[in-house]
Short mmCIF file of C-alpha atoms in Angstrom, two decimals:
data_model
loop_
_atom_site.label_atom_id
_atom_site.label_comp_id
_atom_site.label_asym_id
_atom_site.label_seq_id
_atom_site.Cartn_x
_atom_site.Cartn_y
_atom_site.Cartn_z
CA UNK W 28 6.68 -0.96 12.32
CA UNK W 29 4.62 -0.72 9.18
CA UNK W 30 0.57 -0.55 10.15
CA UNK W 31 -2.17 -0.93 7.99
CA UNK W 32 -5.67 -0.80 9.17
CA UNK W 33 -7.86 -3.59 7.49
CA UNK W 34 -10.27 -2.77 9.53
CA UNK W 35 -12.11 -0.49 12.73
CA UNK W 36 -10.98 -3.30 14.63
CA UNK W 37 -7.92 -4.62 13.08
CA UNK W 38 -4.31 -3.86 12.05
CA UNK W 39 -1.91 -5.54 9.93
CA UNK W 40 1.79 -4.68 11.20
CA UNK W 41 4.79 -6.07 9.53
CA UNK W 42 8.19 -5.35 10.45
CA UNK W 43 10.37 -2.94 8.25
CA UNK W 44 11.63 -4.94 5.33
CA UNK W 45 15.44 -5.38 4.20
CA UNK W 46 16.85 -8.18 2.17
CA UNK W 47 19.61 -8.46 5.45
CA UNK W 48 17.04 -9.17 8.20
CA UNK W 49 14.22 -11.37 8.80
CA UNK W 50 10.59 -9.84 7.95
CA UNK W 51 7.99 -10.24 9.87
CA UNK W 52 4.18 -9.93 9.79
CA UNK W 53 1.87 -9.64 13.06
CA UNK W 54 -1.90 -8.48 13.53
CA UNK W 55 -2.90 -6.29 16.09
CA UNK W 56 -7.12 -6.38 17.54
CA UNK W 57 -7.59 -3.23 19.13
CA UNK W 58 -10.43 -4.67 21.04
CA UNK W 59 -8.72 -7.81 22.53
CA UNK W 60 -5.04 -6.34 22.36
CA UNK W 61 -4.08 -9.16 21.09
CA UNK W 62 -0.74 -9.45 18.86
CA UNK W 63 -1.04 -12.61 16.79
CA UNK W 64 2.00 -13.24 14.68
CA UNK W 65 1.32 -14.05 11.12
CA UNK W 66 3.15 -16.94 9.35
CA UNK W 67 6.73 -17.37 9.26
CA UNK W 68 9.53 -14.48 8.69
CA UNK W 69 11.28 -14.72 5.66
CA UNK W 70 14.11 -12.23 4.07
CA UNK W 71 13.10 -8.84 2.79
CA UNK W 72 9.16 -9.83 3.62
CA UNK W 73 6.78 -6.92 2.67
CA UNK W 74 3.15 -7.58 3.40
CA UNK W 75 -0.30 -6.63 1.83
CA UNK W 76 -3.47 -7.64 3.80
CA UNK W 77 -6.68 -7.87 2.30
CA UNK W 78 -9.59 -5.75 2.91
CA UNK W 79 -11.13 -8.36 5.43
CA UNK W 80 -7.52 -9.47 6.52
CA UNK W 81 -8.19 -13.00 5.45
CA UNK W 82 -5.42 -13.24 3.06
CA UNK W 83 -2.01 -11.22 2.64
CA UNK W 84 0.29 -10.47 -0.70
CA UNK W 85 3.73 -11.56 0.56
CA UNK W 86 7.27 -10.42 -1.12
CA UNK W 87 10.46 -11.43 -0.20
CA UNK W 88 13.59 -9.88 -1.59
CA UNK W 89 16.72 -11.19 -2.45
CA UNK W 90 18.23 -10.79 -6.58
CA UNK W 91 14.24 -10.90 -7.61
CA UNK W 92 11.89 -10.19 -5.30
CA UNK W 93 8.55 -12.90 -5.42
CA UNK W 94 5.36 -12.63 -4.72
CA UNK W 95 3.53 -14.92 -2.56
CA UNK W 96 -0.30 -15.21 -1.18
CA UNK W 97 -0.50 -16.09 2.69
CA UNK W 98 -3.65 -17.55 4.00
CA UNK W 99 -3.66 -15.70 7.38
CA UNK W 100 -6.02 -18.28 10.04
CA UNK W 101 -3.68 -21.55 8.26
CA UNK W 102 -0.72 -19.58 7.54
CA UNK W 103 -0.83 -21.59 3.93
CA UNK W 104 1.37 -20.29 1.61
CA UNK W 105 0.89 -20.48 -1.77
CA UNK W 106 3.65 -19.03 -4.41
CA UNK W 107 2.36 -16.63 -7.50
CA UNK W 108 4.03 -16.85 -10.50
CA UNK W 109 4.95 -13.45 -11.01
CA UNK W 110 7.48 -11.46 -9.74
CA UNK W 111 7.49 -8.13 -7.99
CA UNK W 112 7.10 -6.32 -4.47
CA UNK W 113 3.72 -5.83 -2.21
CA UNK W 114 4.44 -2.67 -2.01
CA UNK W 115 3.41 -2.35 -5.86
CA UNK W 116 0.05 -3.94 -5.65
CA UNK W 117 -3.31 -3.30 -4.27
CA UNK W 118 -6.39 -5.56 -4.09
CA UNK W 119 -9.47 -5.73 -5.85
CA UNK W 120 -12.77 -6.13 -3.66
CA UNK W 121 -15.17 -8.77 -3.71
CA UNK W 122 -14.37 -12.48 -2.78
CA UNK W 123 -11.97 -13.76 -4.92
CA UNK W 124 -8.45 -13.44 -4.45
CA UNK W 125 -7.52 -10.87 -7.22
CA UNK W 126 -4.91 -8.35 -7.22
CA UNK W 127 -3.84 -5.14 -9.96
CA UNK W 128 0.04 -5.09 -9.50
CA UNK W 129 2.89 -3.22 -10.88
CA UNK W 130 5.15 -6.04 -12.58
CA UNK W 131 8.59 -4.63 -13.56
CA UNK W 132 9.57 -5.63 -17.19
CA UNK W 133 13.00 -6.73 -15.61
CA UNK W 134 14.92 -6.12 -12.40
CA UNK W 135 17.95 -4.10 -12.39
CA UNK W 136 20.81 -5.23 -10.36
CA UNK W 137 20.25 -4.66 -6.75
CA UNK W 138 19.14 -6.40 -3.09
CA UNK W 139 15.53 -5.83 -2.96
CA UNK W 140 13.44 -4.75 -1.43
CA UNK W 141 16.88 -2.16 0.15
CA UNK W 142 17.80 -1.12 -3.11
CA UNK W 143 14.28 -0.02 -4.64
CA UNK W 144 13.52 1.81 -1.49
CA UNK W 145 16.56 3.69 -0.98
CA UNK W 146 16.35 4.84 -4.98
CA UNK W 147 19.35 2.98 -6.06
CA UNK W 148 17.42 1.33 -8.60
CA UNK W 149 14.06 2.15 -10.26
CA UNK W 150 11.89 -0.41 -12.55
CA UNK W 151 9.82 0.23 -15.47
CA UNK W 152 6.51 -1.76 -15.01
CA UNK W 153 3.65 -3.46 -17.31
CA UNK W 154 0.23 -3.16 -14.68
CA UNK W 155 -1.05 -7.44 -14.64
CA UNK W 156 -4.59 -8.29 -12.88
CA UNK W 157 -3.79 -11.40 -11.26
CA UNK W 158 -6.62 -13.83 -10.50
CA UNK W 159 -5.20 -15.57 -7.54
CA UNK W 160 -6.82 -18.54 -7.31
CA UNK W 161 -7.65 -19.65 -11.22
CA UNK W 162 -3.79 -18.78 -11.71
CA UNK W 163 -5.20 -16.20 -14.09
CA UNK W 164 -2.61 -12.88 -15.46
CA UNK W 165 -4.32 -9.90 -17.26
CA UNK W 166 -1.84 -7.70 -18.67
CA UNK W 167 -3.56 -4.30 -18.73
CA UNK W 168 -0.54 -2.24 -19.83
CA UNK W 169 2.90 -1.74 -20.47
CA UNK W 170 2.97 1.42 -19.09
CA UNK W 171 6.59 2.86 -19.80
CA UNK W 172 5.69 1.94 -23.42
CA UNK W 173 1.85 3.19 -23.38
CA UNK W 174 3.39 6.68 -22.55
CA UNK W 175 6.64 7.05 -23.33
CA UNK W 176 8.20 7.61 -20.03
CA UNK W 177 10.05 5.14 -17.67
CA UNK W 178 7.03 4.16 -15.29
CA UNK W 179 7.87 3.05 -11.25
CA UNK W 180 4.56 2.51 -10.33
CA UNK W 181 3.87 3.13 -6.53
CA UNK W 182 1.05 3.61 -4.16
CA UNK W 183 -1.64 1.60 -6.18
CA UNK W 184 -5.11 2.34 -5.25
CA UNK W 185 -8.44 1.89 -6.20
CA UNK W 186 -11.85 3.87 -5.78
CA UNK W 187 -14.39 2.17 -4.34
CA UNK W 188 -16.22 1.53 -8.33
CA UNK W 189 -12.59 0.08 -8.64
CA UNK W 190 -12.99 1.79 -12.87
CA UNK W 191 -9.95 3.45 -12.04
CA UNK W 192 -6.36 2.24 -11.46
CA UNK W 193 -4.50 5.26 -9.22
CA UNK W 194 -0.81 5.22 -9.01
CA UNK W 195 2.26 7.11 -8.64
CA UNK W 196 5.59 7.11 -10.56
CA UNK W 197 8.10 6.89 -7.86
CA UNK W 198 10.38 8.51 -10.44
CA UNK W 199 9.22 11.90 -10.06
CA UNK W 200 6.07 11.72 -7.91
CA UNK W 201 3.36 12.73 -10.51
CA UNK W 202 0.44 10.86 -10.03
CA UNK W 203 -1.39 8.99 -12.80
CA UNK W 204 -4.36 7.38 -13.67
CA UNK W 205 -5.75 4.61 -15.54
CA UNK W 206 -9.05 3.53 -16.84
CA UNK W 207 -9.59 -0.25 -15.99
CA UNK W 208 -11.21 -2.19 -19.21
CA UNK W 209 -13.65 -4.82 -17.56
#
């Protein structure tokens, strides 16, 4: 299990993704204890619940991984045109749908999500702001290109005056930052 507190009350769990398995994504009330299971499995599913757990970033793996946004009380799904894992994107607050994620400039050969986590095959990414529901992409920066070294981002984060785009390049494990341009 994979648990992400959204929040005092609530936690996201999704099952532990591989491109050979179905993927599954549940919520847990601690109040309640009530396990609700969210949507419908798919292949290599990684999940990434929203701050208010309203909505979730959905990838499933395969050649390319895709990205996906699940409405979690109709279990809507709605397909994003980019493509990339959850695991390399992180929301932006407020109420619009809007995510900063990690796009890699191509996929090398592999079964994601299995082969990107075991470190068989690494990406170099652009960073996109993707405005979910206008269908909007920002591309904020090529990063590998912007500083001449091959770029994995991982871990995406933002502080709370979201100015600041935290990451880490799953490469070697340094951790960079970048200013956000509003």
């Amino acid at each position: 299990w994979l648990p992400k507190w959204t929040s005092s009350s609530m936690v996201m769990m999704q099952t532990k993704s591989s491109a050979d398995s179905m993927g599954y994504l549940y919520s847990f009330d601690i109040n309640t204890k009530s396990l609700k299971k969210m949507g419908f499995g798919a292949q290599g599913l990684s999940a990434s619940p929203n701050q208010d757990s309203t909505l979730s970033l959905l990838s499933k793996g395969g050649d390319t991984p895709t990205l996906s946004l699940l409405n979690n009380s109709s279990f809507g799904e709605t397909p994003i045109n980019a493509n990339s894992l959850a695991d390399k994107c992180v929301w932006l607050g407020g109420k619009t749908p809007t995510v900063y994620c990690a796009i890699p400039n191509q996929f090398p050969e592999g079964n994601y999500p299995d082969s990107w986590y075991k470190g068989l095959v690494a990406t170099e990414d652009s960073l996109r702001k993707i405005d979910i529901d206008n269908d909007v992409y920002y591309i904020l920066s090529d990063l590998s290109k912007e500083s001449k070294e091959k770029i994995d981002a991982v871990d995406l984060s933002l502080p709370k005056t979201e100015t600041h785009l935290l990451f880490k390049n799953k490469r070697d494990g340094y951790l960079w930052l970048l200013k956000i341009e509003e």
